[in-house]
Coordinates of C-alpha atoms in Angstrom, one line a residue:
M586 CA 2.6 18.4 22.6
T587 CA 3.6 16.5 25.8
I588 CA 5.8 13.5 26.0
E589 CA 2.7 11.3 26.2
D590 CA 1.8 12.5 22.7
F591 CA 5.2 11.3 21.2
S592 CA 5.5 8.2 19.1
C593 CA 7.9 6.6 16.7
V594 CA 7.6 9.5 14.2
D595 CA 9.2 11.7 16.9
C596 CA 12.2 9.4 17.5
G597 CA 15.7 10.2 16.5
V598 CA 17.4 7.3 18.3
K599 CA 16.0 4.2 16.4
N600 CA 17.3 1.9 19.1
C601 CA 14.7 -0.7 18.1
E602 CA 16.8 -1.3 14.9
A603 CA 20.4 -1.1 16.1
R604 CA 19.8 -2.0 19.8
N605 CA 23.1 -0.2 20.7
S606 CA 21.7 2.6 22.8
E607 CA 18.7 3.3 25.0
Y608 CA 15.0 3.6 24.2
P609 CA 13.5 7.1 24.6
E610 CA 11.2 7.6 27.5
F611 CA 8.1 7.6 25.2
C612 CA 9.2 4.6 23.1
P613 CA 6.4 2.1 22.3
T614 CA 8.9 -0.8 22.3
A615 CA 10.1 0.1 25.8
A616 CA 6.5 0.1 27.0
L617 CA 5.8 -3.4 25.7
T618 CA 6.0 -6.4 28.0
E619 CA 7.9 -9.6 27.0
E620 CA 4.6 -11.4 26.9
E621 CA 3.2 -8.9 24.4
I622 CA 6.2 -9.2 22.2
Q623 CA 6.2 -12.9 22.3
K624 CA 2.5 -13.1 21.6
V625 CA 3.0 -11.3 18.3
T626 CA 6.2 -13.1 17.5
D627 CA 4.3 -16.3 17.7
L628 CA 1.9 -15.1 15.0
Y629 CA 4.9 -15.0 12.6
C630 CA 6.1 -18.4 13.8
N631 CA 2.9 -20.4 14.1
D632 CA 0.8 -19.0 11.2
E633 CA 2.0 -20.6 7.9
M634 CA 1.2 -17.7 5.7
N635 CA 2.5 -15.1 8.1
Q636 CA 5.8 -16.9 8.2
K637 CA 6.0 -17.5 4.5
V638 CA 5.4 -13.8 3.7
S639 CA 7.8 -12.6 6.4
V640 CA 10.6 -14.9 5.3
A641 CA 10.1 -14.1 1.6
S642 CA 10.1 -10.4 2.3
A643 CA 13.3 -10.6 4.4
E644 CA 15.1 -12.7 1.7
I645 CA 14.2 -10.3 -1.1
E646 CA 15.3 -7.3 1.0
N647 CA 18.6 -8.9 1.9
D648 CA 19.5 -10.5 -1.5
H649 CA 18.4 -7.7 -3.8
Y650 CA 18.9 -4.6 -1.7
C651 CA 19.0 -1.5 -4.0
Q652 CA 19.1 -3.9 -7.0
Y653 CA 15.5 -4.8 -7.7
T654 CA 12.8 -2.4 -8.8
R655 CA 9.4 -2.8 -7.1
V656 CA 8.1 -4.6 -10.2
Q657 CA 10.9 -7.2 -9.8
E658 CA 10.4 -7.5 -6.1
I659 CA 6.7 -8.3 -6.6
V660 CA 7.5 -10.9 -9.2
E661 CA 10.1 -12.5 -6.8
F662 CA 7.8 -12.2 -3.9
A663 CA 4.9 -13.9 -5.7
H664 CA 7.3 -16.8 -6.7
K665 CA 8.5 -17.2 -3.1
I666 CA 5.1 -17.4 -1.6
G667 CA 3.9 -19.9 -4.3
A668 CA 1.3 -17.6 -5.8
K669 CA -0.1 -18.8 -9.1
K670 CA -2.9 -16.3 -9.9
I671 CA -2.3 -12.6 -9.4
G672 CA -5.1 -10.0 -9.4
I673 CA -4.5 -6.4 -10.5
A674 CA -6.8 -3.7 -9.0
T675 CA -6.1 -0.9 -11.4
C676 CA -7.1 2.7 -11.9
I677 CA -8.7 3.0 -15.3
G678 CA -6.2 5.9 -16.0
L679 CA -3.3 3.4 -15.5
L680 CA -4.6 0.6 -17.7
E681 CA -1.6 0.9 -20.1
E682 CA 0.8 0.5 -17.1
S683 CA -1.3 -2.4 -15.8
R684 CA -1.2 -4.1 -19.3
I685 CA 2.6 -3.9 -19.3
F686 CA 2.7 -5.2 -15.7
A687 CA 0.3 -8.1 -16.7
R688 CA 2.6 -9.0 -19.6
I689 CA 5.6 -9.1 -17.3
L690 CA 3.7 -11.3 -14.9
R691 CA 2.6 -13.7 -17.6
V692 CA 6.1 -14.0 -19.0
N693 CA 7.1 -15.0 -15.5
G694 CA 4.6 -17.8 -15.4
F695 CA 1.6 -16.3 -13.5
E696 CA -2.0 -16.2 -14.4
V697 CA -3.3 -12.7 -14.3
Y698 CA -6.8 -11.2 -13.8
G699 CA -7.2 -7.5 -13.7
I700 CA -10.2 -5.3 -12.7
S701 CA -10.6 -1.6 -13.5
C702 CA -11.8 0.9 -10.9
K703 CA -14.9 1.7 -13.0
V704 CA -16.2 -1.8 -13.1
G705 CA -20.0 -1.9 -12.7
S706 CA -20.2 1.6 -14.1
V707 CA -22.3 3.3 -11.5
D708 CA -23.0 7.1 -11.4
K709 CA -21.5 8.9 -8.4
V710 CA -24.8 10.6 -7.6
E711 CA -26.4 7.2 -6.9
I712 CA -24.3 6.9 -3.7
G713 CA -24.8 10.4 -2.6
V714 CA -22.0 12.4 -4.3
P715 CA -23.2 15.9 -5.0
A716 CA -23.4 16.6 -8.8
C717 CA -21.1 19.6 -8.4
H718 CA -18.3 17.2 -7.3
T719 CA -18.5 15.3 -10.6
E720 CA -17.8 18.2 -13.0
V721 CA -14.0 17.7 -13.1
S722 CA -13.6 14.0 -12.5
G723 CA -16.6 12.8 -14.4
P724 CA -20.0 11.2 -13.4
V725 CA -18.9 7.5 -13.1
M726 CA -17.8 6.4 -9.6
C727 CA -14.8 4.3 -8.9
N728 CA -15.9 0.9 -7.5
P729 CA -13.1 -0.5 -5.3
I730 CA -15.5 -2.7 -3.3
M731 CA -16.6 -4.4 -6.6
Q732 CA -13.0 -4.7 -7.6
A733 CA -12.2 -6.5 -4.4
M734 CA -15.3 -8.8 -4.7
L735 CA -14.5 -9.8 -8.2
L736 CA -10.9 -10.6 -7.4
N737 CA -12.2 -12.5 -4.3
K738 CA -14.4 -14.5 -6.7
E739 CA -11.4 -15.3 -8.9
Q740 CA -9.6 -16.6 -5.8
T741 CA -6.4 -14.7 -6.5
D742 CA -3.3 -15.7 -4.5
L743 CA -2.0 -12.2 -4.5
N744 CA -3.5 -8.8 -5.4
V745 CA -1.6 -5.8 -6.7
V746 CA -3.0 -2.3 -6.4
V747 CA -2.1 0.0 -9.4
G748 CA -2.9 3.6 -8.8
L749 CA -6.2 3.5 -6.9
C750 CA -7.2 6.9 -5.5
V751 CA -6.8 7.9 -1.8
G752 CA -9.8 6.3 0.0
H753 CA -10.6 4.0 -2.8
D754 CA -7.5 2.0 -2.1
S755 CA -8.6 1.9 1.6
L756 CA -11.9 0.3 0.6
F757 CA -10.2 -2.2 -1.6
Y758 CA -7.9 -3.2 1.2
K759 CA -10.9 -3.5 3.5
Y760 CA -12.9 -5.9 1.3
A761 CA -10.1 -7.9 -0.4
K762 CA -9.7 -11.3 1.0
G763 CA -6.5 -12.1 -0.7
L764 CA -3.0 -10.9 0.3
T765 CA -2.5 -7.5 -1.2
T766 CA 0.5 -5.3 -2.1
T767 CA 0.8 -2.0 -3.9
L768 CA 2.8 -1.3 -7.1
V769 CA 1.6 2.3 -7.8
T770 CA 0.4 4.9 -5.3
K771 CA -1.5 7.6 -7.1
D772 CA -0.3 11.2 -7.2
R773 CA -1.5 13.0 -10.3
V774 CA 0.6 16.1 -9.6
L775 CA 4.0 14.3 -8.9
G776 CA 3.8 11.5 -11.5
H777 CA 2.7 8.9 -8.9
N778 CA 5.8 9.7 -6.7
P779 CA 4.1 11.1 -3.6
V780 CA 7.2 11.1 -1.5
A781 CA 8.6 13.9 -3.6
A782 CA 6.4 16.3 -1.7
L783 CA 8.1 15.2 1.5
Y784 CA 11.5 15.6 0.0
Q785 CA 10.6 19.2 -1.0
A786 CA 8.6 20.1 2.1
R787 CA 11.2 22.7 3.1
S788 CA 11.4 24.3 -0.3
Y789 CA 9.0 23.9 -3.2
Y790 CA 6.3 22.3 -1.1
R791 CA 6.8 24.3 2.1
K792 CA 3.2 25.2 2.0
L793 CA 2.5 21.7 3.2
M794 CA 4.0 22.6 6.5
Q795 CA 1.1 25.0 7.1
P796 CA -2.4 23.9 8.1
Q797 CA -4.6 23.3 5.1
E798 CA -7.8 25.3 5.0
K799 CA -10.9 23.3 5.5
E800 CA -13.7 23.5 3.0
E801 CA -16.7 25.5 4.3
G802 CA -19.3 23.2 5.9
K803 CA -16.8 20.3 6.4

């Protein structure tokens, strides 16, 4: 790698946060012009929803730092932005967790509409998935595009993703019109705590520091 390849993930200074030092030579912030920064800052100031979301997020972070769980933060955030109807885009394997979350939301005065990932019940082979790749996970495909479309139809004020698979969550975010946040990020191995692999990357999960073998033909 050359210095031109470096980015924020290679920085140990974090001057953009403290502003008490100097920016590294490769720093994206240092490369920005005042006009570029102001143009984006105006998006926070001049767009009502952008400002509402940004202010609500900052207030929650400051007032409940290391006190609120993510469930509590979502409830507080929804109140602060004036959301009335909340959509839940859930993995079918986490329906029980989503039912509990829905009860929490309803107790707090929200209308809730949840859609499972298997909605529409379409076979994977119909969209080109080889049959050999359905033997473990089953023949019925996840349908995040339909999840998004149905929640769009319900005109939800805020959507919450609960455990959609990698890639399926990407499609949901792509097609959802409503503001979306995430409660659960799926990791079947680590009990939906994917950051644990990073914490253990120099010990139990040091194999992650080696290139993964690509499947033949990929």
